[in-house]
Structure formats: C-alpha cells, structure tokens
PDB file of C-alpha atoms and ligand atoms in Angstrom:
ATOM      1  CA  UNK A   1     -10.327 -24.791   0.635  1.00 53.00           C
ATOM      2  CA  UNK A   2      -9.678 -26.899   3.618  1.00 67.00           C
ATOM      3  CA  UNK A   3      -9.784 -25.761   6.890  1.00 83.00           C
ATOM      4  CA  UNK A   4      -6.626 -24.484   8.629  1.00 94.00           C
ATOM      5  CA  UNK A   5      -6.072 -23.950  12.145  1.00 97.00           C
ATOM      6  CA  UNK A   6      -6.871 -20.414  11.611  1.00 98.00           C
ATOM      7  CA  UNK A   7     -10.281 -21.190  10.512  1.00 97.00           C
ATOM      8  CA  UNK A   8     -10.166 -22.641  13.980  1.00 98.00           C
ATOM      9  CA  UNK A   9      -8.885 -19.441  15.462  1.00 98.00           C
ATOM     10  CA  UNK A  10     -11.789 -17.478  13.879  1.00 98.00           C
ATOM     11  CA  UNK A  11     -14.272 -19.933  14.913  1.00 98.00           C
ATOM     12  CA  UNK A  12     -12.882 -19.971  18.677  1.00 98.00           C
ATOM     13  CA  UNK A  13     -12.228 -23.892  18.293  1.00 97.00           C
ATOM     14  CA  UNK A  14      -8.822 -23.085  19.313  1.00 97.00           C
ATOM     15  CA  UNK A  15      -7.062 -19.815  21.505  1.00 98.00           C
ATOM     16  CA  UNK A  16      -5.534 -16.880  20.282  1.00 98.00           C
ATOM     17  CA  UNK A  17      -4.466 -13.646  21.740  1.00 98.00           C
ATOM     18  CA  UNK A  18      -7.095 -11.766  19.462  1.00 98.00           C
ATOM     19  CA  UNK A  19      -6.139  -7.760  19.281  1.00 98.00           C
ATOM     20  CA  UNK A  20      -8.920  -6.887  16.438  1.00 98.00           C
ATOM     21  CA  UNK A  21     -12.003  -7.910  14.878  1.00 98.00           C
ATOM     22  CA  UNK A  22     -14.669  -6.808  12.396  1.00 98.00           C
ATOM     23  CA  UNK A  23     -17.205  -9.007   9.857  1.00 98.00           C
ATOM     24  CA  UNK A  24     -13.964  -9.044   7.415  1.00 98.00           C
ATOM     25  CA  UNK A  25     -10.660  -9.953   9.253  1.00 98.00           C
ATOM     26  CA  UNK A  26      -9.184 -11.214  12.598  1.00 98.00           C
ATOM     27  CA  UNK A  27      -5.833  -9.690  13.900  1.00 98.00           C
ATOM     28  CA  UNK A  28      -4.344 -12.078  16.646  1.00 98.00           C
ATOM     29  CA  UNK A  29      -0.363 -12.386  18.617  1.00 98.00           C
ATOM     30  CA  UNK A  30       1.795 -14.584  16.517  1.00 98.00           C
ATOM     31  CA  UNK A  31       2.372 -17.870  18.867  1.00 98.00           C
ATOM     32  CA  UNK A  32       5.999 -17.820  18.368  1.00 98.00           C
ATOM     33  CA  UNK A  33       6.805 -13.804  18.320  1.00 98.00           C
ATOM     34  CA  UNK A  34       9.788 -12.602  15.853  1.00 98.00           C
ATOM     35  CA  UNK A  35       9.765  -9.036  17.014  1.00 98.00           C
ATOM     36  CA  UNK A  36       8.684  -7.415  20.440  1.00 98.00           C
ATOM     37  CA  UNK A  37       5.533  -6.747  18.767  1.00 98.00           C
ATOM     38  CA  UNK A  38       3.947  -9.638  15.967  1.00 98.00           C
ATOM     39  CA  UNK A  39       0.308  -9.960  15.387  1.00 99.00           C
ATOM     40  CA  UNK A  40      -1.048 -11.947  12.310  1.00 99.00           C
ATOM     41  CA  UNK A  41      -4.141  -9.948   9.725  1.00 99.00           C
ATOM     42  CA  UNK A  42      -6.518 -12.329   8.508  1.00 98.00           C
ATOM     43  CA  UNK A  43      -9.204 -12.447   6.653  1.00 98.00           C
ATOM     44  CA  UNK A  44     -12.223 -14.499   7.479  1.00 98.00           C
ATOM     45  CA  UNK A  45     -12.986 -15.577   3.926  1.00 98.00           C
ATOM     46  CA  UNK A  46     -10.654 -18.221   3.284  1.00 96.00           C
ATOM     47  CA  UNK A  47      -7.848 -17.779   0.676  1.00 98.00           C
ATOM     48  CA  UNK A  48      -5.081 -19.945   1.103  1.00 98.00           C
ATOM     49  CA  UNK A  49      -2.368 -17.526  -0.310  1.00 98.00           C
ATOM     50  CA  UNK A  50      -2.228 -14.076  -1.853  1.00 98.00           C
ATOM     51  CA  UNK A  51      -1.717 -15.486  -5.733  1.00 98.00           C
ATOM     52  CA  UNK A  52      -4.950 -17.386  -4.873  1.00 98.00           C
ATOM     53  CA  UNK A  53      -6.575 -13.726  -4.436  1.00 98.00           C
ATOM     54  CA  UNK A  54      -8.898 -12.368  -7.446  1.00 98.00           C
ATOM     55  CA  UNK A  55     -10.229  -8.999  -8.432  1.00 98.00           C
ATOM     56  CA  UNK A  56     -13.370 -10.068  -6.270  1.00 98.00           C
ATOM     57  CA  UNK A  57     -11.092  -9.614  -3.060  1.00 98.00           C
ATOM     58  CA  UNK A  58      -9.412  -6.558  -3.818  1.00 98.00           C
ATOM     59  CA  UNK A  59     -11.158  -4.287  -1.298  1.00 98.00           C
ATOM     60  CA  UNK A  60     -10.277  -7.404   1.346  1.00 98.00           C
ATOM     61  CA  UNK A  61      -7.035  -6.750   0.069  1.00 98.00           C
ATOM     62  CA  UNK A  62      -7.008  -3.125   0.785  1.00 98.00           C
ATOM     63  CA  UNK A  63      -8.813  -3.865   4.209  1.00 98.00           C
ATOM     64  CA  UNK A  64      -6.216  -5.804   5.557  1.00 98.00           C
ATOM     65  CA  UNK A  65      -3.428  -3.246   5.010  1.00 98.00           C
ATOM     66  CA  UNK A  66      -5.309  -0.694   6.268  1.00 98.00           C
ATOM     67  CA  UNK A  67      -6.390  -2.724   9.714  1.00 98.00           C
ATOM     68  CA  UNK A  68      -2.315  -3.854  10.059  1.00 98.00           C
ATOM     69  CA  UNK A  69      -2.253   0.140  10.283  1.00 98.00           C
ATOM     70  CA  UNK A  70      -4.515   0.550  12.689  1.00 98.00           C
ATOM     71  CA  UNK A  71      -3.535  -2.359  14.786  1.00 98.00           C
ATOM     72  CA  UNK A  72       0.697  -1.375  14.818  1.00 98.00           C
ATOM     73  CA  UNK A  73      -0.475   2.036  15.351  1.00 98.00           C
ATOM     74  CA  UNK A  74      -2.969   1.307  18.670  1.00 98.00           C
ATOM     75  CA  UNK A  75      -0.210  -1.781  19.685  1.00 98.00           C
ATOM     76  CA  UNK A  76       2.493   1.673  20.209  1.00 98.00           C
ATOM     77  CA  UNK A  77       3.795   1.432  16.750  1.00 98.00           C
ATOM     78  CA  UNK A  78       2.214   4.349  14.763  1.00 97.00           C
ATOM     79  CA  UNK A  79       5.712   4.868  13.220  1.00 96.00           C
ATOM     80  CA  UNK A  80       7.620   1.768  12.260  1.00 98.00           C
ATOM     81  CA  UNK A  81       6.560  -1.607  11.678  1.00 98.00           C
ATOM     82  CA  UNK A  82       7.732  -4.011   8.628  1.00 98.00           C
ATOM     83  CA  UNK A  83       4.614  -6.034   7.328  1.00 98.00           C
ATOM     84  CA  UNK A  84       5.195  -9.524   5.972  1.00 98.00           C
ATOM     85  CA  UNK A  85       3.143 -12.269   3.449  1.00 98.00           C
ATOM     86  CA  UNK A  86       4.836 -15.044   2.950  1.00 98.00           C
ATOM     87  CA  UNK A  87       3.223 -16.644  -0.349  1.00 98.00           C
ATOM     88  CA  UNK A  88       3.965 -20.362  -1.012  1.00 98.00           C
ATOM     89  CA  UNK A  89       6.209 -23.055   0.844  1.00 98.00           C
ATOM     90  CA  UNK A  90       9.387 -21.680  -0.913  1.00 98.00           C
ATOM     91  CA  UNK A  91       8.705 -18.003   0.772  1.00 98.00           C
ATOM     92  CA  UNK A  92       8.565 -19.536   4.168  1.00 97.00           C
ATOM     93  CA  UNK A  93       4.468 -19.496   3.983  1.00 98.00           C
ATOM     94  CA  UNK A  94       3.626 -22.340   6.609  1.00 98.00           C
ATOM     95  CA  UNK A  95       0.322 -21.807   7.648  1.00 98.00           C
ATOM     96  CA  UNK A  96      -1.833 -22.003   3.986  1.00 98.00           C
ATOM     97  CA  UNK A  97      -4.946 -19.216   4.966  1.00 98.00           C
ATOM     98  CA  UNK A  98      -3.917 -15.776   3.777  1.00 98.00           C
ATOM     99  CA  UNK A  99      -2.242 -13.630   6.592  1.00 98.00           C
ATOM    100  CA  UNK A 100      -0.394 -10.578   6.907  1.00 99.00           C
ATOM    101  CA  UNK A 101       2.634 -10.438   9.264  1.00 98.00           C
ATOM    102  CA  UNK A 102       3.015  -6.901  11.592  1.00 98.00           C
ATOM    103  CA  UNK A 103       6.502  -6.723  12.902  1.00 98.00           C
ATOM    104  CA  UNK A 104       7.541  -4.053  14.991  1.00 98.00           C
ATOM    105  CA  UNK A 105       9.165  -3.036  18.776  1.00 98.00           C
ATOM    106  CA  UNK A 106      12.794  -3.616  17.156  1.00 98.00           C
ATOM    107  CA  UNK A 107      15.429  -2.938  14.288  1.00 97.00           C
ATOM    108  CA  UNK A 108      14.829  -5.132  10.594  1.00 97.00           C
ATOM    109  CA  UNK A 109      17.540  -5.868   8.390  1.00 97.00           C
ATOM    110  CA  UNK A 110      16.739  -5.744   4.447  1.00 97.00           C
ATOM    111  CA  UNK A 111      17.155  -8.203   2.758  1.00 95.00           C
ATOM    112  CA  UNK A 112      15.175 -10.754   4.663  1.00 92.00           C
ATOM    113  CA  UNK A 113      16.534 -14.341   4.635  1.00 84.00           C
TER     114      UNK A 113
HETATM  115  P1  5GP B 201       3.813 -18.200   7.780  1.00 85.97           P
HETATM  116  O1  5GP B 201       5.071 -18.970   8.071  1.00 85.97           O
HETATM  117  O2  5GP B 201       2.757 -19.089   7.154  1.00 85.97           O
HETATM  118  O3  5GP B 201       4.017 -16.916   7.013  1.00 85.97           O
HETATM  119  O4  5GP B 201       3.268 -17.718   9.188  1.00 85.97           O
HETATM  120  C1  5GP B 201       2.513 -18.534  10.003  1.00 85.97           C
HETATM  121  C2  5GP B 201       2.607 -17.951  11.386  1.00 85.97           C
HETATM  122  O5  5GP B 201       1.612 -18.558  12.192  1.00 85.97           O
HETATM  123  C3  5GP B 201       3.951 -18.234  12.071  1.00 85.97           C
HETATM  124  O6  5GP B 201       4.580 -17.007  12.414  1.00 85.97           O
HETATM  125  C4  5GP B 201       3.567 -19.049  13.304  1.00 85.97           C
HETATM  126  O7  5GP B 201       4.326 -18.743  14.439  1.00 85.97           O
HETATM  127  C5  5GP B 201       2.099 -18.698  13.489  1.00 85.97           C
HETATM  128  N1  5GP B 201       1.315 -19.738  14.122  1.00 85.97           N
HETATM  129  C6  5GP B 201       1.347 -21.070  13.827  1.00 85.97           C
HETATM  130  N2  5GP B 201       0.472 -21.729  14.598  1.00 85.97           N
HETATM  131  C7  5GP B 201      -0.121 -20.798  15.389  1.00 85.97           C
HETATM  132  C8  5GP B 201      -1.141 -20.889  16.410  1.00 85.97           C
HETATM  133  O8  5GP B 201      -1.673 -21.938  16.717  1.00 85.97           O
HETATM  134  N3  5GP B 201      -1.500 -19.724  17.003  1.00 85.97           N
HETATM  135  C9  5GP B 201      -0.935 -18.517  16.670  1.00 85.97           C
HETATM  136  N4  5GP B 201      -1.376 -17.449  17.341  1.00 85.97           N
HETATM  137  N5  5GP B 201       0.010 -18.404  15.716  1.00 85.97           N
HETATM  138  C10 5GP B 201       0.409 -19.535  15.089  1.00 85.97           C
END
C-alpha cells in the first residue's frame, strides 16, 4: 500500500497531537475537530480501508475498538462517544489508512449525512 500521511504521523515525519500508543495502533486529535472531543485509532500496519481487512487482522480489529474505549473514557468520556469508519470515497473516507473516528463532548444526530 502506499504511504499516507498517517504513515507519516506514525513515523514522526509529520506532527500530531498523539493521546495513545502501543506496538499495534496510534490514537492522535483529529486536525480539523467535529466534536469537542475527536481523536483518530489507527493501526500501524497499513490497511487502507476496513473491506481491505482479512481474518489475519481480526484481533487488530478488536484492538482498535477496545483502545477508542480506553482513550474516550481517559479523554472524560467514559459514557458517550459515537465512533466513526468511513470506508471508501462514497462514505466520506478521505484519508485511505484504516482509522477509527471517536466523537464525543456534544449531542449526535442519527442518521449521519
Ligand atoms: P476520513 O474522512 O478519511 O474518514 O477522515 C480523515 C480525517 O483525518 C479527517 O477527519 C481529517 O480532519 C483528518 N486529517 C487529515 N489530515 C490530517 C493531519 O494532517 N493531521 C491530523 N491530525 N488529522 C488529519
């Protein structure tokens, strides 16, 4: 897979507010913020989008929802918090390396747009 600028994030080539890390995933502030809190999960292994993930990444899979947990509940958000992927261009998936959007710190509608 080519590298996105989130490879770049994880390899410190370019800055990031980062919030968590471990050998599997990075969890850093969304540049442009949609709620009061919004911190992207990635992995480090590069998968561009989820329906590029196989059986082989299934406990990366589980890791990541479990670490967007952990990081909306020690950002204040134990609670409430909406978690997003967008998968392809037509979902509103811009940046193509895997990533989990945590939302909280205000009120979501349903459905999105
Ligand atoms: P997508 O639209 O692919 O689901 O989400 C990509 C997210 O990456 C967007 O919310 C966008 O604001 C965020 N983003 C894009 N470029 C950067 C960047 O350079 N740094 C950070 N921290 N976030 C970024």
């Amino acid at each position: 897979m080519s590298e996105t600028l989130f490879t770049k994030i994880i390899n410190r080539e370019i800055p990031a507010e980062i919030v968590y890390e471990d050998d599997q995933c990075l969890a850093f502030k969304d540049i442009n913020p949609q709620a009061p809190l919004h911190v992207l999960v990635i992995p480090k292994k590069s998968i561009a989008k989820l329906a590029h993930a196989t059986p082989e990444d299934q406990a990366l899979l589980g890791h990541l929802l479990l670490t967007a947990n952990d990081v909306a509940r020690d950002q204040g958000h134990a609670d409430d918090f909406r978690l997003v992927i967008n998968n392809g261009i037509e979902a509103g998936q811009s940046v193509f390396h895997l990533h989990v959007h945590i939302l909280a710190g205000r009120s979501f509608s349903w459905p999105p747009g």
